[in-house]
Structure formats: structure tokens, C-alpha cells
Amino acid sequence: MKKKFDLSKLTLYPAVIFVFIITQLPFAITIIFSLLRWNVMRPDQGISFAGISNYITILTSKDTYQVLLNTLIIVVACLALCTVLAVLLGVLFNRKFPGGYIFRTLFVMPYFVMDCIVGIFWKTVLLNPNMGLNYYICKLFGMQAVDFFGKYALLTIIILIVWQWTPFFFLIVMGGLQGIPEEVQESAKLDGASPLQRLLWIDIPMIKKHIVTAMVLGLINILKVFGLVYVSTQGGPGVSSANLPYLTYRTIFNEWNVGKAAALAVITVVITLIVSQNFFKAVNKIQD
């Protein structure tokens, strides 16, 4: 007996083709570029096949490993801080009090501000050692203004990312906390559980999936942070606060080296996939 052809499967092909064109095709072109020796500012040298020499140049550079370490520190620190702050603030705001909705709205506003605006605001208005709020507060106490973007560039980048992305974690955690039945909390209170015990043994276990979701989405977004680094520190001093996306940008627009920048982009994608996959495995083990 002949099987009937399922026409509904045909509707999948346009979507698959579209996803392939906008994701895999550009990546394939990037891989091709990474195998070329091509400097835009030196058209006299032309374009030639370089093989894996671009990859060797990157992997033998000290700056590359410094930037890799920076990226790892940024991701781990920001994920940990955003998660802890989101849970604590979620518990704090998950109750009725006068002006609660207003405070929640004000708290989540940084998430909706563009990266570049956040970087410029903190760099010029708040932390500028010559004319910002940092200068006037230090002057009030007779102290020398701290050059955050000079001496503590990487720490400052982490603070900016946490300030912007904690509201995103907070929204997801709040959704989970508000889904906890009130009867559960009341029963715990009647049994004599303290607020800390309710947080550790009731709230967190019941919103574990929400926390994991926030961390997974946060990991992807924090790995590709670029605007904050570009407008605040530009990866400096040196490469002390640069991450992989910014190093790729600087390679193409400062050195004008298309092949090397493409190779760095490929390495960034591979590292991102490895980190993401290992993170997913670790999360699945915890959930099991």
C-alpha cells in the first residue's frame, strides 16, 4: 500500500532555507575569508590564499589569551552576580507595598536602554574623574577622584553589564516567584520556617527552571556584549578590558585585516558554542 505524501512537510522547507541563508551562509563566507590574506588598506598586495596562517597568528598572540581570560571573567562574574541579585530583588519585590509597581518599573528600565547609551552615561555623567558625579563626591570628602575606566577597566565593564542585565534576570525570576501558590508559603510560615529557609527550600527549588532560563539567555547575550566596551574603555588600557567581539571589531577596523578578523570571528563562534554546550550539560546534570 502506497504511503500518502504529507504536503504539510513542504511548508517547512521555506523556513529551513531562510534560516540557512541568514545564519549558515554568512558563517561559511566568514570561514572562506579567514583563509585569505587580505588587507583593505593595502590593495597593492592583492588577495591571496593564506591557509591557516591567520589562525596561527591569532593563537600565538599573547593578546588573544588575555582577551579570552577577560571574556571568561566577564561571563562568569556577570552570570553569578546577575542571578544572585535577581533572586534577592525578586524576593524583595514579590510582595505588596505602596509604590511597588513604580519601583519595579524603574528597576527594569536599564534593560531597555541601548548599550552605547549606558556606556556613555556611566563614562561621562557618573564615573568621569574630571566632571562626573564621581569627581564631585570625591571632592566633597577631600579625596582624589578614582579613574574607574583607567585603573579598574575590567571591573567597571562587569559593573555596567550587571547594571544593565540584572533587570532581565529579574523579570524572569519574578515570573517564577509570582507563580508560587500562596498556600505553599502560608504552610511554610505555619510550620515555623524563617524567611531564609523559605527562600532556600521553597522559593529557589520551585523557580529553578526560571533561573536556568535566565542564565542560558544571559550567557548568550553577555558573550556578545560589544557596545559597552566600545564606548567606555575601547578595550583598554591595552587589551585589559577587551572581550572577543571587541577584539574582532578592532582587528577589522583598526588593522583593516579582513582575513585575521574573519579567523578571529570563527574562533569566537567555536568558543561560544563550546561554552554554551558545556553550560547546557552542566545545567541538565543539576536538574537531573
mmCIF file of C-alpha atoms in Angstrom:
data_model
loop_
_atom_site.group_PDB
_atom_site.id
_atom_site.type_symbol
_atom_site.label_atom_id
_atom_site.label_comp_id
_atom_site.label_asym_id
_atom_site.label_seq_id
_atom_site.Cartn_x
_atom_site.Cartn_y
_atom_site.Cartn_z
ATOM 1 C CA MET A 1 0.000 0.000 0.000
ATOM 2 C CA LYS A 2 1.479 3.343 -1.063
ATOM 3 C CA LYS A 3 2.104 5.945 1.580
ATOM 4 C CA LYS A 4 0.447 9.285 1.080
ATOM 5 C CA PHE A 5 2.813 12.225 0.712
ATOM 6 C CA ASP A 6 2.403 14.687 3.560
ATOM 7 C CA LEU A 7 2.050 18.108 1.934
ATOM 8 C CA SER A 8 2.448 19.807 5.318
ATOM 9 C CA LYS A 9 6.171 18.949 5.235
ATOM 10 C CA LEU A 10 6.606 21.236 2.248
ATOM 11 C CA THR A 11 5.790 24.214 4.464
ATOM 12 C CA LEU A 12 8.975 23.544 6.452
ATOM 13 C CA TYR A 13 11.341 23.999 3.522
ATOM 14 C CA PRO A 14 10.945 27.807 3.115
ATOM 15 C CA ALA A 15 11.703 28.287 6.811
ATOM 16 C CA VAL A 16 14.728 25.948 6.688
ATOM 17 C CA ILE A 17 16.086 27.666 3.579
ATOM 18 C CA PHE A 18 15.556 31.107 5.126
ATOM 19 C CA VAL A 19 17.368 30.131 8.357
ATOM 20 C CA PHE A 20 20.214 28.625 6.333
ATOM 21 C CA ILE A 21 20.624 31.808 4.268
ATOM 22 C CA ILE A 22 20.720 34.199 7.223
ATOM 23 C CA THR A 23 22.859 32.029 9.542
ATOM 24 C CA GLN A 24 24.932 29.346 7.868
ATOM 25 C CA LEU A 25 25.708 31.096 4.589
ATOM 26 C CA PRO A 26 27.335 34.170 6.235
ATOM 27 C CA PHE A 27 29.314 31.874 8.528
ATOM 28 C CA ALA A 28 30.529 29.844 5.543
ATOM 29 C CA ILE A 29 31.648 33.077 3.836
ATOM 30 C CA THR A 30 33.452 34.097 7.038
ATOM 31 C CA ILE A 31 35.344 30.798 7.041
ATOM 32 C CA ILE A 32 36.394 31.425 3.424
ATOM 33 C CA PHE A 33 37.586 34.942 4.295
ATOM 34 C CA SER A 34 39.566 33.547 7.250
ATOM 35 C CA LEU A 35 41.698 31.556 4.795
ATOM 36 C CA LEU A 36 42.686 34.667 2.805
ATOM 37 C CA ARG A 37 45.484 37.191 3.167
ATOM 38 C CA TRP A 38 43.589 40.454 2.605
ATOM 39 C CA ASN A 39 44.410 43.901 3.934
ATOM 40 C CA VAL A 40 41.922 46.555 2.813
ATOM 41 C CA MET A 41 44.431 49.386 3.257
ATOM 42 C CA ARG A 42 46.992 47.644 1.032
ATOM 43 C CA PRO A 43 45.220 46.981 -2.282
ATOM 44 C CA ASP A 44 48.649 46.700 -3.926
ATOM 45 C CA GLN A 45 49.173 43.396 -2.071
ATOM 46 C CA GLY A 46 46.007 41.953 -3.529
ATOM 47 C CA ILE A 47 44.079 38.995 -2.128
ATOM 48 C CA SER A 48 45.842 35.668 -1.781
ATOM 49 C CA PHE A 49 45.289 32.292 -0.159
ATOM 50 C CA ALA A 50 46.793 32.190 3.348
ATOM 51 C CA GLY A 51 45.681 28.776 4.562
ATOM 52 C CA ILE A 52 45.649 28.572 8.357
ATOM 53 C CA SER A 53 48.305 31.242 8.852
ATOM 54 C CA ASN A 54 45.675 33.698 10.194
ATOM 55 C CA TYR A 55 44.655 31.166 12.828
ATOM 56 C CA ILE A 56 48.285 30.546 13.776
ATOM 57 C CA THR A 57 48.887 34.288 14.149
ATOM 58 C CA ILE A 58 45.902 34.632 16.457
ATOM 59 C CA LEU A 59 46.622 31.556 18.555
ATOM 60 C CA THR A 60 50.255 32.555 19.088
ATOM 61 C CA SER A 61 49.421 36.101 20.199
ATOM 62 C CA LYS A 62 49.515 36.963 23.914
ATOM 63 C CA ASP A 63 46.679 39.455 23.423
ATOM 64 C CA THR A 64 44.364 36.667 22.305
ATOM 65 C CA TYR A 65 44.755 34.740 25.549
ATOM 66 C CA GLN A 66 44.398 37.900 27.620
ATOM 67 C CA VAL A 67 41.138 38.679 25.829
ATOM 68 C CA LEU A 68 39.960 35.076 26.279
ATOM 69 C CA LEU A 69 40.616 35.375 30.007
ATOM 70 C CA ASN A 70 38.785 38.729 30.105
ATOM 71 C CA THR A 71 35.791 37.202 28.326
ATOM 72 C CA LEU A 72 35.693 34.258 30.737
ATOM 73 C CA ILE A 73 35.910 36.549 33.781
ATOM 74 C CA ILE A 74 33.161 38.808 32.416
ATOM 75 C CA VAL A 75 30.809 35.914 31.663
ATOM 76 C CA VAL A 76 31.306 34.053 34.971
ATOM 77 C CA ALA A 77 31.184 37.173 37.166
ATOM 78 C CA CYS A 78 28.183 38.710 35.402
ATOM 79 C CA LEU A 79 26.166 35.483 35.354
ATOM 80 C CA ALA A 80 26.784 34.893 39.066
ATOM 81 C CA LEU A 81 26.070 38.477 40.137
ATOM 82 C CA CYS A 82 23.008 38.913 37.898
ATOM 83 C CA THR A 83 21.496 35.636 39.118
ATOM 84 C CA VAL A 84 22.059 36.296 42.834
ATOM 85 C CA LEU A 85 20.846 39.905 42.617
ATOM 86 C CA ALA A 86 17.794 38.919 40.561
ATOM 87 C CA VAL A 87 16.736 36.290 43.114
ATOM 88 C CA LEU A 88 17.266 38.591 46.104
ATOM 89 C CA LEU A 89 15.497 41.527 44.457
ATOM 90 C CA GLY A 90 12.739 39.245 43.205
ATOM 91 C CA VAL A 91 12.029 38.075 46.769
ATOM 92 C CA LEU A 92 12.120 41.703 47.932
ATOM 93 C CA PHE A 93 9.686 42.959 45.301
ATOM 94 C CA ASN A 94 7.411 39.902 45.377
ATOM 95 C CA ARG A 95 5.170 41.481 47.954
ATOM 96 C CA LYS A 96 2.642 44.258 48.114
ATOM 97 C CA PHE A 97 3.798 47.638 49.351
ATOM 98 C CA PRO A 98 2.996 51.266 48.430
ATOM 99 C CA GLY A 99 4.595 52.246 45.113
ATOM 100 C CA GLY A 100 5.695 48.676 44.367
ATOM 101 C CA TYR A 101 4.743 48.817 40.684
ATOM 102 C CA ILE A 102 6.550 52.129 40.247
ATOM 103 C CA PHE A 103 9.753 50.773 41.804
ATOM 104 C CA ARG A 104 9.589 47.639 39.636
ATOM 105 C CA THR A 105 9.186 49.750 36.509
ATOM 106 C CA LEU A 106 12.109 51.987 37.430
ATOM 107 C CA PHE A 107 14.262 48.972 38.231
ATOM 108 C CA VAL A 108 13.778 47.254 34.862
ATOM 109 C CA MET A 109 14.367 50.423 32.813
ATOM 110 C CA PRO A 110 18.167 49.903 32.330
ATOM 111 C CA TYR A 111 17.452 46.725 30.352
ATOM 112 C CA PHE A 112 15.618 48.727 27.684
ATOM 113 C CA VAL A 113 18.438 51.272 27.250
ATOM 114 C CA MET A 114 20.884 50.759 24.372
ATOM 115 C CA ASP A 115 24.385 49.522 25.240
ATOM 116 C CA CYS A 116 26.050 52.610 23.812
ATOM 117 C CA ILE A 117 23.816 54.962 25.813
ATOM 118 C CA VAL A 118 24.568 53.038 29.010
ATOM 119 C CA GLY A 119 28.316 53.239 28.377
ATOM 120 C CA ILE A 120 28.281 56.949 27.549
ATOM 121 C CA PHE A 121 26.065 57.796 30.543
ATOM 122 C CA TRP A 122 28.292 55.977 33.038
ATOM 123 C CA LYS A 123 31.503 57.240 31.453
ATOM 124 C CA THR A 124 30.563 60.925 31.279
ATOM 125 C CA VAL A 125 27.873 61.561 33.901
ATOM 126 C CA LEU A 126 28.654 59.153 36.733
ATOM 127 C CA LEU A 127 32.249 57.933 36.683
ATOM 128 C CA ASN A 128 34.149 60.680 34.881
ATOM 129 C CA PRO A 129 37.063 61.641 37.206
ATOM 130 C CA ASN A 130 37.109 65.250 35.965
ATOM 131 C CA MET A 131 33.486 66.350 35.711
ATOM 132 C CA GLY A 132 31.237 63.446 36.659
ATOM 133 C CA LEU A 133 29.395 62.571 39.847
ATOM 134 C CA ASN A 134 32.483 60.575 40.829
ATOM 135 C CA TYR A 135 34.554 63.794 40.842
ATOM 136 C CA TYR A 136 32.119 65.810 42.963
ATOM 137 C CA ILE A 137 31.570 63.083 45.556
ATOM 138 C CA CYS A 138 35.319 62.502 45.978
ATOM 139 C CA LYS A 139 35.905 66.261 46.160
ATOM 140 C CA LEU A 140 33.243 66.544 48.862
ATOM 141 C CA PHE A 141 35.201 64.117 51.041
ATOM 142 C CA GLY A 142 38.581 65.606 50.111
ATOM 143 C CA MET A 143 39.650 62.595 48.069
ATOM 144 C CA GLN A 144 41.225 62.143 44.658
ATOM 145 C CA ALA A 145 38.661 61.074 42.060
ATOM 146 C CA VAL A 146 39.029 57.425 41.058
ATOM 147 C CA ASP A 147 39.774 56.723 37.399
ATOM 148 C CA PHE A 148 37.478 53.704 37.042
ATOM 149 C CA PHE A 149 37.919 53.328 33.280
ATOM 150 C CA GLY A 150 41.702 53.549 33.598
ATOM 151 C CA LYS A 151 42.709 51.631 36.738
ATOM 152 C CA TYR A 152 39.707 49.330 37.076
ATOM 153 C CA ALA A 153 38.548 48.988 33.485
ATOM 154 C CA LEU A 154 37.555 45.305 33.538
ATOM 155 C CA LEU A 155 35.789 45.627 36.889
ATOM 156 C CA THR A 156 33.913 48.656 35.572
ATOM 157 C CA ILE A 157 32.784 46.755 32.479
ATOM 158 C CA ILE A 158 31.444 43.992 34.729
ATOM 159 C CA ILE A 159 29.561 46.547 36.838
ATOM 160 C CA LEU A 160 27.989 48.106 33.741
ATOM 161 C CA ILE A 161 26.891 44.731 32.359
ATOM 162 C CA VAL A 162 25.431 43.685 35.717
ATOM 163 C CA TRP A 163 23.593 47.024 35.996
ATOM 164 C CA GLN A 164 22.050 46.583 32.551
ATOM 165 C CA TRP A 165 21.291 42.839 32.564
ATOM 166 C CA THR A 166 20.128 42.210 36.149
ATOM 167 C CA PRO A 167 16.639 43.572 35.268
ATOM 168 C CA PHE A 168 16.380 40.935 32.516
ATOM 169 C CA PHE A 169 17.127 38.156 35.030
ATOM 170 C CA PHE A 170 14.795 39.875 37.494
ATOM 171 C CA LEU A 171 11.819 39.791 35.100
ATOM 172 C CA ILE A 172 12.179 36.044 34.544
ATOM 173 C CA VAL A 173 12.698 35.295 38.245
ATOM 174 C CA MET A 174 9.707 37.458 39.188
ATOM 175 C CA GLY A 175 7.552 35.466 36.780
ATOM 176 C CA GLY A 176 8.544 32.300 38.611
ATOM 177 C CA LEU A 177 8.067 33.739 42.099
ATOM 178 C CA GLN A 178 4.610 35.053 41.284
ATOM 179 C CA GLY A 179 3.652 31.576 40.103
ATOM 180 C CA ILE A 180 4.314 30.021 43.527
ATOM 181 C CA PRO A 181 0.954 29.282 45.223
ATOM 182 C CA GLU A 182 0.311 31.352 48.330
ATOM 183 C CA GLU A 183 -0.823 28.206 50.137
ATOM 184 C CA VAL A 184 2.731 26.860 49.990
ATOM 185 C CA GLN A 185 4.146 29.988 51.600
ATOM 186 C CA GLU A 186 1.431 30.033 54.258
ATOM 187 C CA SER A 187 2.059 26.392 55.124
ATOM 188 C CA ALA A 188 5.763 27.074 55.490
ATOM 189 C CA LYS A 189 5.061 30.006 57.802
ATOM 190 C CA LEU A 190 2.751 27.889 59.949
ATOM 191 C CA ASP A 191 5.477 25.252 60.200
ATOM 192 C CA GLY A 192 7.816 27.899 61.584
ATOM 193 C CA ALA A 193 10.099 28.307 58.551
ATOM 194 C CA SER A 194 12.157 31.514 58.600
ATOM 195 C CA PRO A 195 12.336 33.800 55.527
ATOM 196 C CA LEU A 196 15.810 32.434 54.724
ATOM 197 C CA GLN A 197 14.579 28.841 54.979
ATOM 198 C CA ARG A 198 11.610 29.612 52.724
ATOM 199 C CA LEU A 199 13.974 31.164 50.197
ATOM 200 C CA LEU A 200 16.415 28.222 50.179
ATOM 201 C CA TRP A 201 13.991 25.310 50.436
ATOM 202 C CA ILE A 202 10.818 26.601 48.772
ATOM 203 C CA ASP A 203 11.336 29.609 46.522
ATOM 204 C CA ILE A 204 14.587 28.644 44.767
ATOM 205 C CA PRO A 205 13.673 24.970 44.118
ATOM 206 C CA MET A 206 10.275 25.985 42.704
ATOM 207 C CA ILE A 207 11.733 28.604 40.358
ATOM 208 C CA LYS A 208 14.816 26.576 39.367
ATOM 209 C CA LYS A 209 13.671 26.337 35.742
ATOM 210 C CA HIS A 210 13.158 30.100 35.574
ATOM 211 C CA ILE A 211 16.646 30.696 36.968
ATOM 212 C CA VAL A 212 18.165 28.296 34.433
ATOM 213 C CA THR A 213 16.285 30.010 31.586
ATOM 214 C CA ALA A 214 17.556 33.410 32.705
ATOM 215 C CA MET A 215 21.141 32.119 32.926
ATOM 216 C CA VAL A 216 21.042 30.462 29.496
ATOM 217 C CA LEU A 217 19.689 33.567 27.764
ATOM 218 C CA GLY A 218 22.002 35.769 29.804
ATOM 219 C CA LEU A 219 25.029 33.680 28.828
ATOM 220 C CA ILE A 220 24.287 34.137 25.122
ATOM 221 C CA ASN A 221 23.773 37.891 25.449
ATOM 222 C CA ILE A 222 26.730 38.572 27.756
ATOM 223 C CA LEU A 223 29.085 36.669 25.450
ATOM 224 C CA LYS A 224 28.288 39.073 22.612
ATOM 225 C CA VAL A 225 28.470 42.357 24.547
ATOM 226 C CA PHE A 226 30.170 44.945 22.360
ATOM 227 C CA GLY A 227 28.654 48.416 22.677
ATOM 228 C CA LEU A 228 29.531 48.881 26.353
ATOM 229 C CA VAL A 229 33.181 48.029 25.760
ATOM 230 C CA TYR A 230 33.397 50.181 22.631
ATOM 231 C CA VAL A 231 32.055 53.436 24.091
ATOM 232 C CA SER A 232 33.501 53.134 27.597
ATOM 233 C CA THR A 233 37.021 51.667 27.555
ATOM 234 C CA GLN A 234 37.636 50.644 23.916
ATOM 235 C CA GLY A 235 39.241 47.539 25.333
ATOM 236 C CA GLY A 236 41.918 49.480 27.148
ATOM 237 C CA PRO A 237 44.260 50.106 28.681
ATOM 238 C CA GLY A 238 45.825 47.867 26.040
ATOM 239 C CA VAL A 239 43.513 44.864 25.925
ATOM 240 C CA SER A 240 42.909 44.691 29.688
ATOM 241 C CA SER A 241 39.136 45.141 29.285
ATOM 242 C CA ALA A 242 38.617 43.833 25.741
ATOM 243 C CA ASN A 243 36.413 40.828 25.008
ATOM 244 C CA LEU A 244 36.253 38.657 21.881
ATOM 245 C CA PRO A 245 33.616 40.684 19.979
ATOM 246 C CA TYR A 246 35.531 43.921 20.532
ATOM 247 C CA LEU A 247 38.873 42.352 19.546
ATOM 248 C CA THR A 248 37.272 41.201 16.289
ATOM 249 C CA TYR A 249 35.997 44.725 15.628
ATOM 250 C CA ARG A 250 39.370 46.274 16.381
ATOM 251 C CA THR A 251 41.142 43.817 14.076
ATOM 252 C CA ILE A 252 38.975 44.680 11.090
ATOM 253 C CA PHE A 253 38.581 48.437 11.610
ATOM 254 C CA ASN A 254 41.968 49.318 13.110
ATOM 255 C CA GLU A 255 44.249 46.865 11.342
ATOM 256 C CA TRP A 256 41.957 46.502 8.293
ATOM 257 C CA ASN A 257 42.951 42.854 8.153
ATOM 258 C CA VAL A 258 39.926 41.014 6.770
ATOM 259 C CA GLY A 259 41.475 37.535 6.921
ATOM 260 C CA LYS A 260 42.658 37.829 10.516
ATOM 261 C CA ALA A 261 39.362 39.368 11.673
ATOM 262 C CA ALA A 262 37.397 36.584 9.963
ATOM 263 C CA ALA A 263 39.593 33.944 11.609
ATOM 264 C CA LEU A 264 39.039 35.592 14.983
ATOM 265 C CA ALA A 265 35.284 35.621 14.346
ATOM 266 C CA VAL A 266 35.349 31.891 13.563
ATOM 267 C CA ILE A 267 37.323 31.180 16.734
ATOM 268 C CA THR A 268 34.821 33.290 18.711
ATOM 269 C CA VAL A 269 31.889 31.288 17.334
ATOM 270 C CA VAL A 270 33.598 27.971 18.126
ATOM 271 C CA ILE A 271 34.420 29.058 21.688
ATOM 272 C CA THR A 272 30.865 30.333 22.176
ATOM 273 C CA LEU A 273 29.425 27.005 21.028
ATOM 274 C CA ILE A 274 31.760 25.038 23.305
ATOM 275 C CA VAL A 275 30.988 27.207 26.337
ATOM 276 C CA SER A 276 27.242 27.130 25.656
ATOM 277 C CA GLN A 277 27.138 23.372 25.158
ATOM 278 C CA ASN A 278 29.130 22.651 28.317
ATOM 279 C CA PHE A 279 26.908 25.058 30.227
ATOM 280 C CA PHE A 280 23.794 23.264 28.966
ATOM 281 C CA LYS A 281 25.260 19.893 30.017
ATOM 282 C CA ALA A 282 26.088 21.202 33.484
ATOM 283 C CA VAL A 283 22.589 22.645 33.849
ATOM 284 C CA ASN A 284 20.980 19.360 32.768
ATOM 285 C CA LYS A 285 23.051 17.438 35.333
ATOM 286 C CA ILE A 286 21.939 19.836 38.061
ATOM 287 C CA GLN A 287 18.294 19.490 37.033
ATOM 288 C CA ASP A 288 18.537 15.701 36.986
#
